[in-house]
CSV table of C-alpha atoms in Angstrom, one decimal:
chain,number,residue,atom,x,y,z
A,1,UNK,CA,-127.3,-67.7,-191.4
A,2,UNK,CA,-126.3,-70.8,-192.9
A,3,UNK,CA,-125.3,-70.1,-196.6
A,4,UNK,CA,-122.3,-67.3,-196.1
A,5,UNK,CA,-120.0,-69.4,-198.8
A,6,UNK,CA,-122.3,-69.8,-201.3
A,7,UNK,CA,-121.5,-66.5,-203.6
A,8,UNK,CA,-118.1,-67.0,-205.6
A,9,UNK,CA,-115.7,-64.4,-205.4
A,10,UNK,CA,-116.3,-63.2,-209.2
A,11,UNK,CA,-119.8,-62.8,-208.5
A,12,UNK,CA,-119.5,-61.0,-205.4
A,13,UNK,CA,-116.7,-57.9,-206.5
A,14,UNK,CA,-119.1,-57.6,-209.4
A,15,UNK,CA,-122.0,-57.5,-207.3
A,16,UNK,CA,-120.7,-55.1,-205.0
A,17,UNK,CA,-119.0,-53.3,-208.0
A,18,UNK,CA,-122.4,-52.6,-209.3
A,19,UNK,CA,-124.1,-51.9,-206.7
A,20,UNK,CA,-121.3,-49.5,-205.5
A,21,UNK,CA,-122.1,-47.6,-209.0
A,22,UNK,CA,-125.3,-47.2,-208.4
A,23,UNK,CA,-124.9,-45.6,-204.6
A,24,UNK,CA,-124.6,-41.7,-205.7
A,25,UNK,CA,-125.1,-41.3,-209.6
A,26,UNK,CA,-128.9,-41.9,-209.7
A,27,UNK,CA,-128.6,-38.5,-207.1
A,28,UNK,CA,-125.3,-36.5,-208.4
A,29,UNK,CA,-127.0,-36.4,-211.9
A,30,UNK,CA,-130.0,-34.4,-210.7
A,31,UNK,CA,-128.0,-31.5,-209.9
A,32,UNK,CA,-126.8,-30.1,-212.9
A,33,UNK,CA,-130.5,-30.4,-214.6
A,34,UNK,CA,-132.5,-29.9,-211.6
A,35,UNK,CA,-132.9,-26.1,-213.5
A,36,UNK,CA,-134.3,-27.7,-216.4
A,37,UNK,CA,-136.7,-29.8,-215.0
A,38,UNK,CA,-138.2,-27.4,-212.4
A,39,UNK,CA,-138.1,-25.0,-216.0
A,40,UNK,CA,-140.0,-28.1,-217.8
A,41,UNK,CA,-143.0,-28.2,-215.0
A,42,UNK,CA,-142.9,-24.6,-214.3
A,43,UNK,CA,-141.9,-25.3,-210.4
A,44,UNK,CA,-140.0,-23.0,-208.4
A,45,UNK,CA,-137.3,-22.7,-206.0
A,46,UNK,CA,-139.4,-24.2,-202.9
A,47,UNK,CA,-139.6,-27.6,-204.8
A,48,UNK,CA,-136.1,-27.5,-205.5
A,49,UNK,CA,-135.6,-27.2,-202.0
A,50,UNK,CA,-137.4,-30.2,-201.2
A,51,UNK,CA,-135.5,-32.5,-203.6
A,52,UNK,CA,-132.1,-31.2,-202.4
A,53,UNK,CA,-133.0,-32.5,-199.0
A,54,UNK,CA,-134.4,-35.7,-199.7
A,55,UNK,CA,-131.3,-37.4,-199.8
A,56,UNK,CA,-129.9,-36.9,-196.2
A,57,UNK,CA,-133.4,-37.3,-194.6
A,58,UNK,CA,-134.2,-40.6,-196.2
A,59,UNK,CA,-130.6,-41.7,-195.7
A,60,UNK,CA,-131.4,-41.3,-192.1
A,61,UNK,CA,-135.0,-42.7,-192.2
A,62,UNK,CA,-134.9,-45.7,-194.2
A,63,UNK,CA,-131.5,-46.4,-193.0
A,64,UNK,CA,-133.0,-47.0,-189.7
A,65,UNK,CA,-135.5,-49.8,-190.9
A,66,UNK,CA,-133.0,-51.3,-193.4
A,67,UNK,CA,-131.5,-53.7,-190.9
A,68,UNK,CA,-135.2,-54.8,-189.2
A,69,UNK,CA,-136.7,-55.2,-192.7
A,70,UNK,CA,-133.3,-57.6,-193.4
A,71,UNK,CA,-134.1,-59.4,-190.1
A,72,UNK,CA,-137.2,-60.6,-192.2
A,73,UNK,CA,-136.2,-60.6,-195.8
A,74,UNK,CA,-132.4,-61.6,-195.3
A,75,UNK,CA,-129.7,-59.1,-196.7
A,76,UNK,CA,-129.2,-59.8,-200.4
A,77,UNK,CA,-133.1,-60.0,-200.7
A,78,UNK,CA,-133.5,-56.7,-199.4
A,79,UNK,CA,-131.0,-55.2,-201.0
A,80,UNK,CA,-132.6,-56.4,-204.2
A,81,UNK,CA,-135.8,-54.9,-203.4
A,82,UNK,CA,-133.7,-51.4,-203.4
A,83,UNK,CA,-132.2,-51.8,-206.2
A,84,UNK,CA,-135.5,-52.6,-207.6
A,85,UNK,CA,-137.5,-50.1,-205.8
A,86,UNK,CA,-134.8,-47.8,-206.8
A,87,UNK,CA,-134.7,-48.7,-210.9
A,88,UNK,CA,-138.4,-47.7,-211.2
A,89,UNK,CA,-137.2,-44.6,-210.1
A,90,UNK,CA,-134.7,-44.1,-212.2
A,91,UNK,CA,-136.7,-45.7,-215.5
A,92,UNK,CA,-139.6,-43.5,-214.9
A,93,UNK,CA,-138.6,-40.5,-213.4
A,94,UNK,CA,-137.9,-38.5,-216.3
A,95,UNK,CA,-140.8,-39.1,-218.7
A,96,UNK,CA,-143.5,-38.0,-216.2
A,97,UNK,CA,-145.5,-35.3,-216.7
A,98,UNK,CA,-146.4,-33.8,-213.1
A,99,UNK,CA,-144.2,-32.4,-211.1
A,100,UNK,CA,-145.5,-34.5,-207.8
A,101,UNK,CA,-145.2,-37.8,-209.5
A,102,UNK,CA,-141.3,-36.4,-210.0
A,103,UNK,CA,-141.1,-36.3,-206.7
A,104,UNK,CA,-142.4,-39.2,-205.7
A,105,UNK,CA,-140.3,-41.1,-208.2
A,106,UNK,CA,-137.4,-39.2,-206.8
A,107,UNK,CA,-138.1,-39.8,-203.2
A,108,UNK,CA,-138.3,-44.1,-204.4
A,109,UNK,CA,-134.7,-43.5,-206.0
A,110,UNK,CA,-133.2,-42.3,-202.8
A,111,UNK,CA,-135.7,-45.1,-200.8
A,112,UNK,CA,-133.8,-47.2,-202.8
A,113,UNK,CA,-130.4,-46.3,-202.6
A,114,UNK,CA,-130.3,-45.6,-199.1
A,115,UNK,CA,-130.9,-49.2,-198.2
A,116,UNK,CA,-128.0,-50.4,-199.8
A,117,UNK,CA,-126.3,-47.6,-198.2
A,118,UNK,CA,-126.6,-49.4,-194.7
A,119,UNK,CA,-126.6,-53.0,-195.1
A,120,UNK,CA,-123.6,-53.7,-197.9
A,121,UNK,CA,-121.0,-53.3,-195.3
A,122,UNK,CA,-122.6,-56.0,-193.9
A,123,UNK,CA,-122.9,-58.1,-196.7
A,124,UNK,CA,-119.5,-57.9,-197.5
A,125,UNK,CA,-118.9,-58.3,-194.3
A,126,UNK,CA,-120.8,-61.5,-194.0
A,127,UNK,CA,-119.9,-62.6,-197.7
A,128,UNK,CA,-117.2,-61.6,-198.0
A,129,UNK,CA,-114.7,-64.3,-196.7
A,130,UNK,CA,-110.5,-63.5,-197.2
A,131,UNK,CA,-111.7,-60.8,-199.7
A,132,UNK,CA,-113.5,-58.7,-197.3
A,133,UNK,CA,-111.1,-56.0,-197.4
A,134,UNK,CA,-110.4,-55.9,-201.2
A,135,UNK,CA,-114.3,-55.8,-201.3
A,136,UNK,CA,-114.1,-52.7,-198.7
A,137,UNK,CA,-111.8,-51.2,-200.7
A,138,UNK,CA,-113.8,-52.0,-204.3
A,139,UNK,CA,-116.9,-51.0,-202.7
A,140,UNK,CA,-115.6,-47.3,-201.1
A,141,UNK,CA,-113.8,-46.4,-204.3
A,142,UNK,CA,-116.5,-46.9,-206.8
A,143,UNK,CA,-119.2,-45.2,-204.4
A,144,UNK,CA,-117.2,-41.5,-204.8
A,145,UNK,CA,-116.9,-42.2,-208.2
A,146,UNK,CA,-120.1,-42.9,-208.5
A,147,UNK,CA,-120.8,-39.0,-206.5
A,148,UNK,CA,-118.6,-37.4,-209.1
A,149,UNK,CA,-119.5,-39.2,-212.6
A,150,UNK,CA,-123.2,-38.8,-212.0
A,151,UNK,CA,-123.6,-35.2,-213.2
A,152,UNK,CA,-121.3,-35.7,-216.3
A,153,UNK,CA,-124.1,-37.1,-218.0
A,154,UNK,CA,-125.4,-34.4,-219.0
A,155,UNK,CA,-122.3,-33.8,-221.0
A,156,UNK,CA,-123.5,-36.7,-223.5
A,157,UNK,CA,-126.6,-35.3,-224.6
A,158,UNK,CA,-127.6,-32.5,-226.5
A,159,UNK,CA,-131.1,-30.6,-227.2
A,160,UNK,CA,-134.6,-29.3,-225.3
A,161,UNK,CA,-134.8,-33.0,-223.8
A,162,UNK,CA,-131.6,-33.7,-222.9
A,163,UNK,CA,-131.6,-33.1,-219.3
A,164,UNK,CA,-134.5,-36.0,-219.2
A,165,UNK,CA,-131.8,-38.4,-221.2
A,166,UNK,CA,-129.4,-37.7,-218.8
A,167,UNK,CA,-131.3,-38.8,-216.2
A,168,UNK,CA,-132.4,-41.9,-217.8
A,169,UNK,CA,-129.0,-42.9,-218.8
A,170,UNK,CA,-128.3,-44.4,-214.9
A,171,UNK,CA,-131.3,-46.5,-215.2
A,172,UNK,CA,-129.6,-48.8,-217.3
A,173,UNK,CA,-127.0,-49.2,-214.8
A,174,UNK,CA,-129.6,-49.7,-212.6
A,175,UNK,CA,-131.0,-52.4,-214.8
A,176,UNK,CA,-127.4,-54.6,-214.4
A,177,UNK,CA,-127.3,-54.3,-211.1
A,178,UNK,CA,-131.0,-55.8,-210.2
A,179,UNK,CA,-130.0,-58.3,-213.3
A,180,UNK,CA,-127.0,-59.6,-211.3
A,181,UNK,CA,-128.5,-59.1,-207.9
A,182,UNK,CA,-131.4,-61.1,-208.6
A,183,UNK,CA,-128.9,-63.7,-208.8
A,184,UNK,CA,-127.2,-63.4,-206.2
A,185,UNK,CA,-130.1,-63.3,-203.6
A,186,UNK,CA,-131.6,-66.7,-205.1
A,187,UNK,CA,-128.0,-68.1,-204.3
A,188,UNK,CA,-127.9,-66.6,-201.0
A,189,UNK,CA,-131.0,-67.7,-199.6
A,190,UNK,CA,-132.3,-65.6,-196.5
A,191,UNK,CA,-128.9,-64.7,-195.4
A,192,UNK,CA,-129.0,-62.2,-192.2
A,193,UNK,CA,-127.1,-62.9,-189.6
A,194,UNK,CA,-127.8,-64.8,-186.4
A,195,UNK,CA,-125.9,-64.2,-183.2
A,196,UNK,CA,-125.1,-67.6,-182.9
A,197,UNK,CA,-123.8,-67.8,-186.6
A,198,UNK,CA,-120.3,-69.2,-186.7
A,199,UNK,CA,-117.9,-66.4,-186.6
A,200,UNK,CA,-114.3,-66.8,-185.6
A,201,UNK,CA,-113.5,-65.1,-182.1
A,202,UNK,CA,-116.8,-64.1,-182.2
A,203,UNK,CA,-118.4,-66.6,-179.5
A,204,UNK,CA,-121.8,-67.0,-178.5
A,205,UNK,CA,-123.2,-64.0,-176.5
A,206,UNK,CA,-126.3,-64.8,-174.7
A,207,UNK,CA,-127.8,-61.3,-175.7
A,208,UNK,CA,-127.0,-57.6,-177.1
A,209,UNK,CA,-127.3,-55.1,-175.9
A,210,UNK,CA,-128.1,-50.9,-177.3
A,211,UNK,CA,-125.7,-49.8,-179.5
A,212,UNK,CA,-126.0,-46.7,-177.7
A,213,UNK,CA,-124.0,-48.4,-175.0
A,214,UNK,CA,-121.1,-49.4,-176.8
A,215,UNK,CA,-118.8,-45.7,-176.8
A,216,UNK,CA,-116.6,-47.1,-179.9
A,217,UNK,CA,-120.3,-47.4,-181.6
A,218,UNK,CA,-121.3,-43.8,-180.5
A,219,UNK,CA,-117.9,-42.3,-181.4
A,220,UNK,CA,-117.7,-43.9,-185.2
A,221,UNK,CA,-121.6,-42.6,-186.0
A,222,UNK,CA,-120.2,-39.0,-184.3
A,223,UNK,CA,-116.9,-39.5,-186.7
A,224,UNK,CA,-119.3,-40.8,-189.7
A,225,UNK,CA,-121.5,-38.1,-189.0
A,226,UNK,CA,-119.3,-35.3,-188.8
A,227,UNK,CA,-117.0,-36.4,-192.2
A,228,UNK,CA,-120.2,-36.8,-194.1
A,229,UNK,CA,-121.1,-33.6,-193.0
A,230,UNK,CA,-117.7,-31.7,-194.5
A,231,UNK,CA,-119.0,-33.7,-197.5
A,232,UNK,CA,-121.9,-32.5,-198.1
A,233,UNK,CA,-120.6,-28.8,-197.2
A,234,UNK,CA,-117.9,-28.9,-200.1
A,235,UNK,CA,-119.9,-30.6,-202.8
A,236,UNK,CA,-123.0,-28.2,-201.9
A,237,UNK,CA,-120.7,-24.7,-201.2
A,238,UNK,CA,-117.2,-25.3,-202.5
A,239,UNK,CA,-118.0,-23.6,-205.8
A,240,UNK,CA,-120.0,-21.1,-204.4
A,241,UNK,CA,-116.9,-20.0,-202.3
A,242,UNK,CA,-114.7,-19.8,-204.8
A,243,UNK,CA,-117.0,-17.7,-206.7
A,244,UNK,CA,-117.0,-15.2,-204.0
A,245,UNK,CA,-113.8,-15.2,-203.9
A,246,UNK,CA,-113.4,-14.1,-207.4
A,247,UNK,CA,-112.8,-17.1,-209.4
A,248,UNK,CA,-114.4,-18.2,-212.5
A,249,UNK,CA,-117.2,-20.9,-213.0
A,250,UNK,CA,-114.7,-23.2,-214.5
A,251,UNK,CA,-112.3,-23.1,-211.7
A,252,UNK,CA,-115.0,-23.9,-209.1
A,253,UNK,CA,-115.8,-26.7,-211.6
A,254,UNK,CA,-112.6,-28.0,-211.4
A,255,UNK,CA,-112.1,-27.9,-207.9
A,256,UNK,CA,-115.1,-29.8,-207.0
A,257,UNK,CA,-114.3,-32.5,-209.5
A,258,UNK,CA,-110.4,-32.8,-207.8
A,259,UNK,CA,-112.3,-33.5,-204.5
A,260,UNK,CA,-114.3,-36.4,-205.9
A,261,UNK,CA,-110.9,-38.0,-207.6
A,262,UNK,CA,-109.2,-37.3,-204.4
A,263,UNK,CA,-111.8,-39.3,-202.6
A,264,UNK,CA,-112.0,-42.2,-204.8
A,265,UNK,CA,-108.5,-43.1,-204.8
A,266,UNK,CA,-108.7,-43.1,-201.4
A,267,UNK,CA,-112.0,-44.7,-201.0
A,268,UNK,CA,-109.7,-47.6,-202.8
A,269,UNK,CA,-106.4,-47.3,-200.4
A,270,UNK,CA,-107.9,-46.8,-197.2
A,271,UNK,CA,-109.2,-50.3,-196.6
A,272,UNK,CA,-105.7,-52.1,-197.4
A,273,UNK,CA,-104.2,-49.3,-195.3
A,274,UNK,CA,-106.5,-50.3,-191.9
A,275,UNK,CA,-105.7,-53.9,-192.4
A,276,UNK,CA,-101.7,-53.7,-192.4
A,277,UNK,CA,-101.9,-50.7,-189.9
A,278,UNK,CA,-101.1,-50.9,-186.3
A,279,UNK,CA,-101.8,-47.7,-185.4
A,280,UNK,CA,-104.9,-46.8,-187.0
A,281,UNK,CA,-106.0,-43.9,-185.2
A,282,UNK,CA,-103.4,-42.0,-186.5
A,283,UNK,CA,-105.2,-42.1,-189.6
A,284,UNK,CA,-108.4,-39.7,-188.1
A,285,UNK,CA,-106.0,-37.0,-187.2
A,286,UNK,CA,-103.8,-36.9,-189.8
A,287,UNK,CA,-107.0,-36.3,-192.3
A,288,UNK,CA,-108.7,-34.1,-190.5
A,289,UNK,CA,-105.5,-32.0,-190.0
A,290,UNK,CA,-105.1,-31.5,-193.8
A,291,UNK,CA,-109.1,-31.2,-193.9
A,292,UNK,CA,-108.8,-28.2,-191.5
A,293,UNK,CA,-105.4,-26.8,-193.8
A,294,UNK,CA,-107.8,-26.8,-196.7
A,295,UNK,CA,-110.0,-24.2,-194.8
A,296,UNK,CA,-108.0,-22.1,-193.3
A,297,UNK,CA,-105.7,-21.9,-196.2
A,298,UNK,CA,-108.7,-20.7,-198.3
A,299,UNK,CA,-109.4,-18.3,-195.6
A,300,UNK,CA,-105.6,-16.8,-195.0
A,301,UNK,CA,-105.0,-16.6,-198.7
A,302,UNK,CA,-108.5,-15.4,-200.1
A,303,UNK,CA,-108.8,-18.1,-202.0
A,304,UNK,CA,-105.2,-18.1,-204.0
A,305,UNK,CA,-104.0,-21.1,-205.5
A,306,UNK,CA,-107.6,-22.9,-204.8
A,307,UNK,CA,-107.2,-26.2,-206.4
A,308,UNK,CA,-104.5,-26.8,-203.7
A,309,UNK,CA,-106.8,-26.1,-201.2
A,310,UNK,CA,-109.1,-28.5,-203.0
A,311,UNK,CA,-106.4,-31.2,-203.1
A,312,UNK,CA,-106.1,-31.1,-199.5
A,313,UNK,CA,-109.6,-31.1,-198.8
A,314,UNK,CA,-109.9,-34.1,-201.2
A,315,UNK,CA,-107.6,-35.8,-199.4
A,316,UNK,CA,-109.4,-35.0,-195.9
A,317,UNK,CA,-112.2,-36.4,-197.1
A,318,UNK,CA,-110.4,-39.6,-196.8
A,319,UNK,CA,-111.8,-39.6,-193.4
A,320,UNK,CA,-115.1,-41.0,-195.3
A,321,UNK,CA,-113.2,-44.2,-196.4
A,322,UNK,CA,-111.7,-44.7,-193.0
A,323,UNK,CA,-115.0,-44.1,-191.1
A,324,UNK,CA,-116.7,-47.1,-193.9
A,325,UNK,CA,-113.8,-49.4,-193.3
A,326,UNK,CA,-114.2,-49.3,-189.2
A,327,UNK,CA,-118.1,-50.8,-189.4
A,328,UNK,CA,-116.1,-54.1,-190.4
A,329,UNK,CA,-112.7,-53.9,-188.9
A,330,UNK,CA,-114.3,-52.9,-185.4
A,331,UNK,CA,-117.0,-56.0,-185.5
A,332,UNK,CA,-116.2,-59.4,-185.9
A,333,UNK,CA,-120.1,-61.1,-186.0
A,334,UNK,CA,-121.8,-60.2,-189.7
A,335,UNK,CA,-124.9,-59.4,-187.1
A,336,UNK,CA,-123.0,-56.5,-185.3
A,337,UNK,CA,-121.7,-55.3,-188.5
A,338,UNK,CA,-125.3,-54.6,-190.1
A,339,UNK,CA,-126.4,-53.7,-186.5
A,340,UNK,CA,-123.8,-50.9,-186.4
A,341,UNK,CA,-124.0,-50.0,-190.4
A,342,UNK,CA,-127.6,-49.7,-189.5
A,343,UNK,CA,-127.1,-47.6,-186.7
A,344,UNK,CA,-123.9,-45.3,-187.9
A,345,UNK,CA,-125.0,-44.3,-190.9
A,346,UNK,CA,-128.2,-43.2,-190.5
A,347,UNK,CA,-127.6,-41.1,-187.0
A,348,UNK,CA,-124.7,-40.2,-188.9
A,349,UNK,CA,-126.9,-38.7,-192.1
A,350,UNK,CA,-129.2,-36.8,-189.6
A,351,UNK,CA,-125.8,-34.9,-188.3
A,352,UNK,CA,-124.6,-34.3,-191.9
A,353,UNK,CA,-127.7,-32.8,-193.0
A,354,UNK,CA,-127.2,-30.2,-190.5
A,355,UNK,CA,-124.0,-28.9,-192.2
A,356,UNK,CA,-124.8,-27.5,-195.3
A,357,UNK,CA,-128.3,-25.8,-193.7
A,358,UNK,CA,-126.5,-24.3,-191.0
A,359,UNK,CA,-123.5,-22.8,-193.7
A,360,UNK,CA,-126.6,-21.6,-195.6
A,361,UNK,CA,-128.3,-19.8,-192.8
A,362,UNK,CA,-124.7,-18.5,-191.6
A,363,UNK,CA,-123.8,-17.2,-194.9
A,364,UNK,CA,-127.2,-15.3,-195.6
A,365,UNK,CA,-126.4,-13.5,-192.0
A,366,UNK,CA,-123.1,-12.3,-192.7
A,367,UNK,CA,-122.6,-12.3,-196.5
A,368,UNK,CA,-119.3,-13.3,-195.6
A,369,UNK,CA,-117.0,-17.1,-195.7
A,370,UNK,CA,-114.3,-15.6,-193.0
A,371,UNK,CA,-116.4,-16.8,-189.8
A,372,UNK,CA,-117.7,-19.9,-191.9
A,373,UNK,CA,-114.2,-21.0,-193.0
A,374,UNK,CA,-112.9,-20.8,-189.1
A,375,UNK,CA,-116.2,-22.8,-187.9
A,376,UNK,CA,-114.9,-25.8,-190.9
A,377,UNK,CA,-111.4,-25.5,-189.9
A,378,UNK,CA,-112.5,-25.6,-185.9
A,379,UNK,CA,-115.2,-28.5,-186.8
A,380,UNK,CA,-112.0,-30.6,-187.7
A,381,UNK,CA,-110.2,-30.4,-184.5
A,382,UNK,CA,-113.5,-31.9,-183.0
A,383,UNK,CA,-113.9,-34.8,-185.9
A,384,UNK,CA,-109.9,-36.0,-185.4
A,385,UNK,CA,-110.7,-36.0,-181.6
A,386,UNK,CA,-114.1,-38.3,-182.1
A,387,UNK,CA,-112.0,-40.3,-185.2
A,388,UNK,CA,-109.1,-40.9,-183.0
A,389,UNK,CA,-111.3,-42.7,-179.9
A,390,UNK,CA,-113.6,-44.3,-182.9
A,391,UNK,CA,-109.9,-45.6,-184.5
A,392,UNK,CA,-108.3,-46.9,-181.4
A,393,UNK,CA,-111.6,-48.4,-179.8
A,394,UNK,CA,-111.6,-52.3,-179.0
A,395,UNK,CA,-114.5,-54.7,-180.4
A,396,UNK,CA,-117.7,-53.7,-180.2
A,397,UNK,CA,-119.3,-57.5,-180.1
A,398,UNK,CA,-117.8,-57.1,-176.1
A,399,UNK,CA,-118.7,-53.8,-175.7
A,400,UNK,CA,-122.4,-54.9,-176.0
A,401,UNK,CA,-122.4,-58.3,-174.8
A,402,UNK,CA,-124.4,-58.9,-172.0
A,403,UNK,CA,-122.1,-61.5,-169.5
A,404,UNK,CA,-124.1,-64.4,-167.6
């Protein structure tokens, strides 16, 4: 790669700003009209399933050819051709009249999305110069904000159509980011990579070898994959728990929306907090500790006092922001970074997917959270151990150098 300086620093946080926008709404703002428009083509519960599990499978399939289709493209060109891919989702998706060209629209949304999902850590990474970590930090923040502002569109339109208004609302945010992406990919050039780019400390290795044989590599996609799977469990069950337990809709409402806030501000903190922190794989244990209080507090007290429970699983989930901020701060080489981005996330998406089936299947057996809440709680013990090695673990450029 030859042009890493060319993107000044305004461009790039607004770049990244944008594009971290764009990471979760155009999916978040299905849910709360996914009703209405399986009501408006007169599908059923089968199709809903199917779009409710599009995001973690093509999180894990197209995140595995994101970083070979950069190799070819470069990164900021293939992240345009997302966000492009990705707006003619989102522009055409709710005016269609057959319920299979939804899906196909939906399934180019999350196409979309999913490939900036893998390779901007590595573009800020390899952009990003002395403000890689307040790009980190921009970039973690606004992604759970962009999770928990995506279904309060709905709230802004009223009327038979409005679910298909609220959908359409995110393409225009999709529409600013290509605008200002397609900018910055005709200043970047082809911009991926090359192992013998110059990186400070980085050095020269004569080759590279599997990720798979780097155990800092392995642990972080069993960390990622494990936190994204608690994710996924609360934002798809959290409610539903606190239903059962005898609270009203509202209340469930409420609590979900405290874990999203939680997350952002540390999706925000978390990066400035790795690069001043000695010891960062304290951070692993300490969040899943008050992930797994969270649980078990639900448990022990049926439920009582439930938006504290919700705060603390909130700020569990800060083990997402930490598990992000380690694909740069354990690399040093913009090519490792997208290697491992490209190889954390989307192993790490087919783990998470797991979660909220298995909770599903668990609950239909035993019409009851008791079990459930102890398997969460117990899960966390296992993340903090996994975090912890992922945390403390040395370079991964040496651990997958091959010496001559």
């Amino acid at each position: 790669m030859n042009n890493r300086a060319v993107i000044p620093a305004a461009l790039a946080f607004i770049a990244v700003f944008l594009a971290a926008i764009n990471l979760r709404a155009g999916i978040s703002s299905l849910a709360p009209v996914l009703g209405d428009a399986l009501a408006a083509f007169g599908s059923g519960g089968s199709i809903a399933g199917v779009i409710t599990a599009m995001p973690g499978l093509f999180f894990a399939v197209v995140g595995l050819v994101a970083v070979p289709v950069a190799t070819r493209l470069g990164l900021s060109r293939t992240l345009l051709v997302g966000m492009v891919i990705a707006l003619v989702g989102l522009a055409a998706r709710p005016w269609v009249g057959a319920m299979w060209l939804f899906l196909v629209l939906t399934a180019l949304i999350v196409a979309g999305i999913a490939l900036a999902n893998v390779l901007l850590p590595a573009w800020i990474k390899s952009h990003g110069g002395r403000h890689v970590v307040a790009l980190m930090a921009v970039y973690s923040a606004i992604l759970s904000l962009s999770g928990a502002i995506g279904p309060l569109s709905i709230l802004l339109f009223t009327g038979p159509g409005a679910w298909r208004w609220a959908l359409f609302l995110w393409a225009g945010f999709s529409a600013a980011q290509v605008a200002v992406w397609a900018v910055v990919a005709a200043r970047a050039g082809f911009d991926f990579p090359s192992v013998s780019s110059p990186t400070p400390g980085a050095g020269t290795p004569a080759g590279l070898k599997s990720l798979w044989r780097s155990r800092t590599a392995v642990a972080l996609m069993l960390f990622f994959g494990l936190q994204s799977m608690h994710a996924y469990v609360q934002m798809g069950w959290l409610p539903k728990i606190l239903l059962d337990y005898g609270h009203p809709a509202e209340t469930a409402s409420v609590a979900l929306a405290l874990v999203g806030g939680i997350n952002a501000v540390g999706g925000f903190a978390i990066p400035f907090v790795l690069d001043r922190l000695d010891r960062i794989y304290l951070l692993p244990l300490i969040f899943a500790a008050i992930m797994a209080t969270g649980y078990l507090g639900i448990w022990f007290t049926d439920a009582a006092v439930p938006l504290l429970w919700a705060a603390l699983l909130g700020i569990g989930g800060y083990c997402f922001p930490t598990a992000i901020a380690l694909i740069p701060a354990r690399t040093r080489a913009p090519l490792i970074t997208a290697r491992l981005s490209g190889f954390v996330q989307p192993y790490g998406y087919l783990i998470a997917a797991a979660g909220p089936f298995l909770v599903g299947v668990a609950y239909q057996i035993t019409l009851d959270w008791s079990l459930i809440l102890a398997a969460l709680g117990a899960s966390c013990l296992l993340m903090a151990a996994i975090g912890f090695f992922a945390a403390r673990g040395g370079d991964i450029d040496d651990e997958i150098a091959v010496q001559v």
